[in-house]
mmCIF file of C-alpha atoms in Angstrom:
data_model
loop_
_atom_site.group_PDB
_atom_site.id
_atom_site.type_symbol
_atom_site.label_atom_id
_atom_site.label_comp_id
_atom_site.label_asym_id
_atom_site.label_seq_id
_atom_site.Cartn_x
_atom_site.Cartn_y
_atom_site.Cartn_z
ATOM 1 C CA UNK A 1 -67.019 -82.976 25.716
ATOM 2 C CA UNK A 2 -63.570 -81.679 24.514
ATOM 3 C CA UNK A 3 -62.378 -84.697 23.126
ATOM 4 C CA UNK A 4 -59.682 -84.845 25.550
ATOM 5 C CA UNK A 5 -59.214 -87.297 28.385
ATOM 6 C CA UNK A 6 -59.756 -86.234 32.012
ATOM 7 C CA UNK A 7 -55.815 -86.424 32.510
ATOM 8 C CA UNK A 8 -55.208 -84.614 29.693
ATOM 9 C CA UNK A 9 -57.371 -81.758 30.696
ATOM 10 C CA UNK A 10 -55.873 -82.077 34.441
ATOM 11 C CA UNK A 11 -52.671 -81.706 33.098
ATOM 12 C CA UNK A 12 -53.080 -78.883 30.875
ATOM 13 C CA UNK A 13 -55.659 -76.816 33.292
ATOM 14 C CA UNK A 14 -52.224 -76.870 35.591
ATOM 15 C CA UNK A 15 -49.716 -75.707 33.334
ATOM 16 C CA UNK A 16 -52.021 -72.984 32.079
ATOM 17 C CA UNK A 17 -53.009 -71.845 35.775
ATOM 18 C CA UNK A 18 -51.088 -72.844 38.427
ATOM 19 C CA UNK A 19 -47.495 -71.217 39.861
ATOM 20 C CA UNK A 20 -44.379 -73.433 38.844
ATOM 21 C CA UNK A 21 -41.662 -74.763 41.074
ATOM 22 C CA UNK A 22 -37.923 -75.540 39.718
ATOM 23 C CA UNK A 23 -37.371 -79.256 40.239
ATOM 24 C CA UNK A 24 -33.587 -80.056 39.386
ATOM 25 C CA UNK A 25 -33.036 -83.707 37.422
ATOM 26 C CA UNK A 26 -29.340 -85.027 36.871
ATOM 27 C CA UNK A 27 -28.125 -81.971 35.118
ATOM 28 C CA UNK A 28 -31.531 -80.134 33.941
ATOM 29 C CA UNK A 29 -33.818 -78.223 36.079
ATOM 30 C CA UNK A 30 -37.152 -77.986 34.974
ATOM 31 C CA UNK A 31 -39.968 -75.623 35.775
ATOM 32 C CA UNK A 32 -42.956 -77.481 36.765
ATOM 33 C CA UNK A 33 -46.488 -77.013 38.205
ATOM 34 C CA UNK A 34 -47.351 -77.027 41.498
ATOM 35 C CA UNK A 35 -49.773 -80.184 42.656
ATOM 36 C CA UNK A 36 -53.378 -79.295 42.948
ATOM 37 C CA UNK A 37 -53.242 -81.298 46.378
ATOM 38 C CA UNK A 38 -51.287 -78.614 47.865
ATOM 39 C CA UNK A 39 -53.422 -75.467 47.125
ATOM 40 C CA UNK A 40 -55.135 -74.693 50.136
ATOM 41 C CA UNK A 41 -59.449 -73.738 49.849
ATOM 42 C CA UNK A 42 -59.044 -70.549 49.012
ATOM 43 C CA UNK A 43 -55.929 -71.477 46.166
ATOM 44 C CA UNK A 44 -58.174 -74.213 44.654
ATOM 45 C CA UNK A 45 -61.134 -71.716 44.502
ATOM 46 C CA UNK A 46 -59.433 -69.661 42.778
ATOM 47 C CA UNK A 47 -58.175 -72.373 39.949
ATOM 48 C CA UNK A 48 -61.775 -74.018 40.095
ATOM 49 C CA UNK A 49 -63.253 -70.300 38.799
ATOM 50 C CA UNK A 50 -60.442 -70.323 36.199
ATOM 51 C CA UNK A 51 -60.848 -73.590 34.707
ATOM 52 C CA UNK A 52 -64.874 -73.191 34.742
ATOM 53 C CA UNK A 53 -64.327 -69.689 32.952
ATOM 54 C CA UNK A 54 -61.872 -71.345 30.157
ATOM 55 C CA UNK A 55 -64.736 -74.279 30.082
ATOM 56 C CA UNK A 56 -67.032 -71.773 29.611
ATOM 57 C CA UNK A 57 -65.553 -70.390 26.484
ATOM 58 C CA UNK A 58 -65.985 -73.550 24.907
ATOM 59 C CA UNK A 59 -69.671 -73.979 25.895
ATOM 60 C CA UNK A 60 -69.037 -75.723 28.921
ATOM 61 C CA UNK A 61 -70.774 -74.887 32.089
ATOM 62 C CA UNK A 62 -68.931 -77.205 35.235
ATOM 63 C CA UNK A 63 -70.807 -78.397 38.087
ATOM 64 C CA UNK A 64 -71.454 -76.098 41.399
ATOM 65 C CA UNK A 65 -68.717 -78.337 44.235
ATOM 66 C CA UNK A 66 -70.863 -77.427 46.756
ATOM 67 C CA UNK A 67 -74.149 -78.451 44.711
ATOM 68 C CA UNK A 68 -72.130 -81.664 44.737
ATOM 69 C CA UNK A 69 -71.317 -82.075 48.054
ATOM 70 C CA UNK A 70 -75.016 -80.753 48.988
ATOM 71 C CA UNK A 71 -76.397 -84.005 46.324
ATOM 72 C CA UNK A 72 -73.983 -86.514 47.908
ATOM 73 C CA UNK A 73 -75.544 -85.423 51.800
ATOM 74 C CA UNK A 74 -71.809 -84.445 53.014
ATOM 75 C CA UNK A 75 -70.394 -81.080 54.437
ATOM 76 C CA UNK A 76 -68.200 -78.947 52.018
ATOM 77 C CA UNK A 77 -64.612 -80.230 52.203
#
């Protein structure tokens, strides 16, 4: 528990990780990160293993996603 809301922690996890895109607005342009829903498997593997590293740090350990997938009786998506 970090205190922090799931958004939050969504929110941050992307801007510390994930590539940025420039997204023009009237007269700014604004780097921002990219969606998680448009990594592909290997791309979200890769930010899974960094987020569960950072959680780590703080004493954290984050659930297997295929230990989930295995509990819930589905294939890995």
């Amino acid at each position: 528990e970090t205190g922090n809301t799931e958004e939050d922690l969504h929110r941050i996890f992307k801007a510390k990780f994930l590539p940025r895109r420039k997204v023009k607005f009237g007269k700014n342009t604004y780097n921002l990160p990219i969606s998680t829903t448009s990594l592909n498997k290997i791309e979200f593997s890769e930010y899974f293993e960094r987020v569960s590293v950072e959680a780590g740090e703080l004493g954290i350990t984050l659930p297997d996603p295929e230990d989930y997938y295995k509990k819930i009786g589905r294939a890995e998506k």
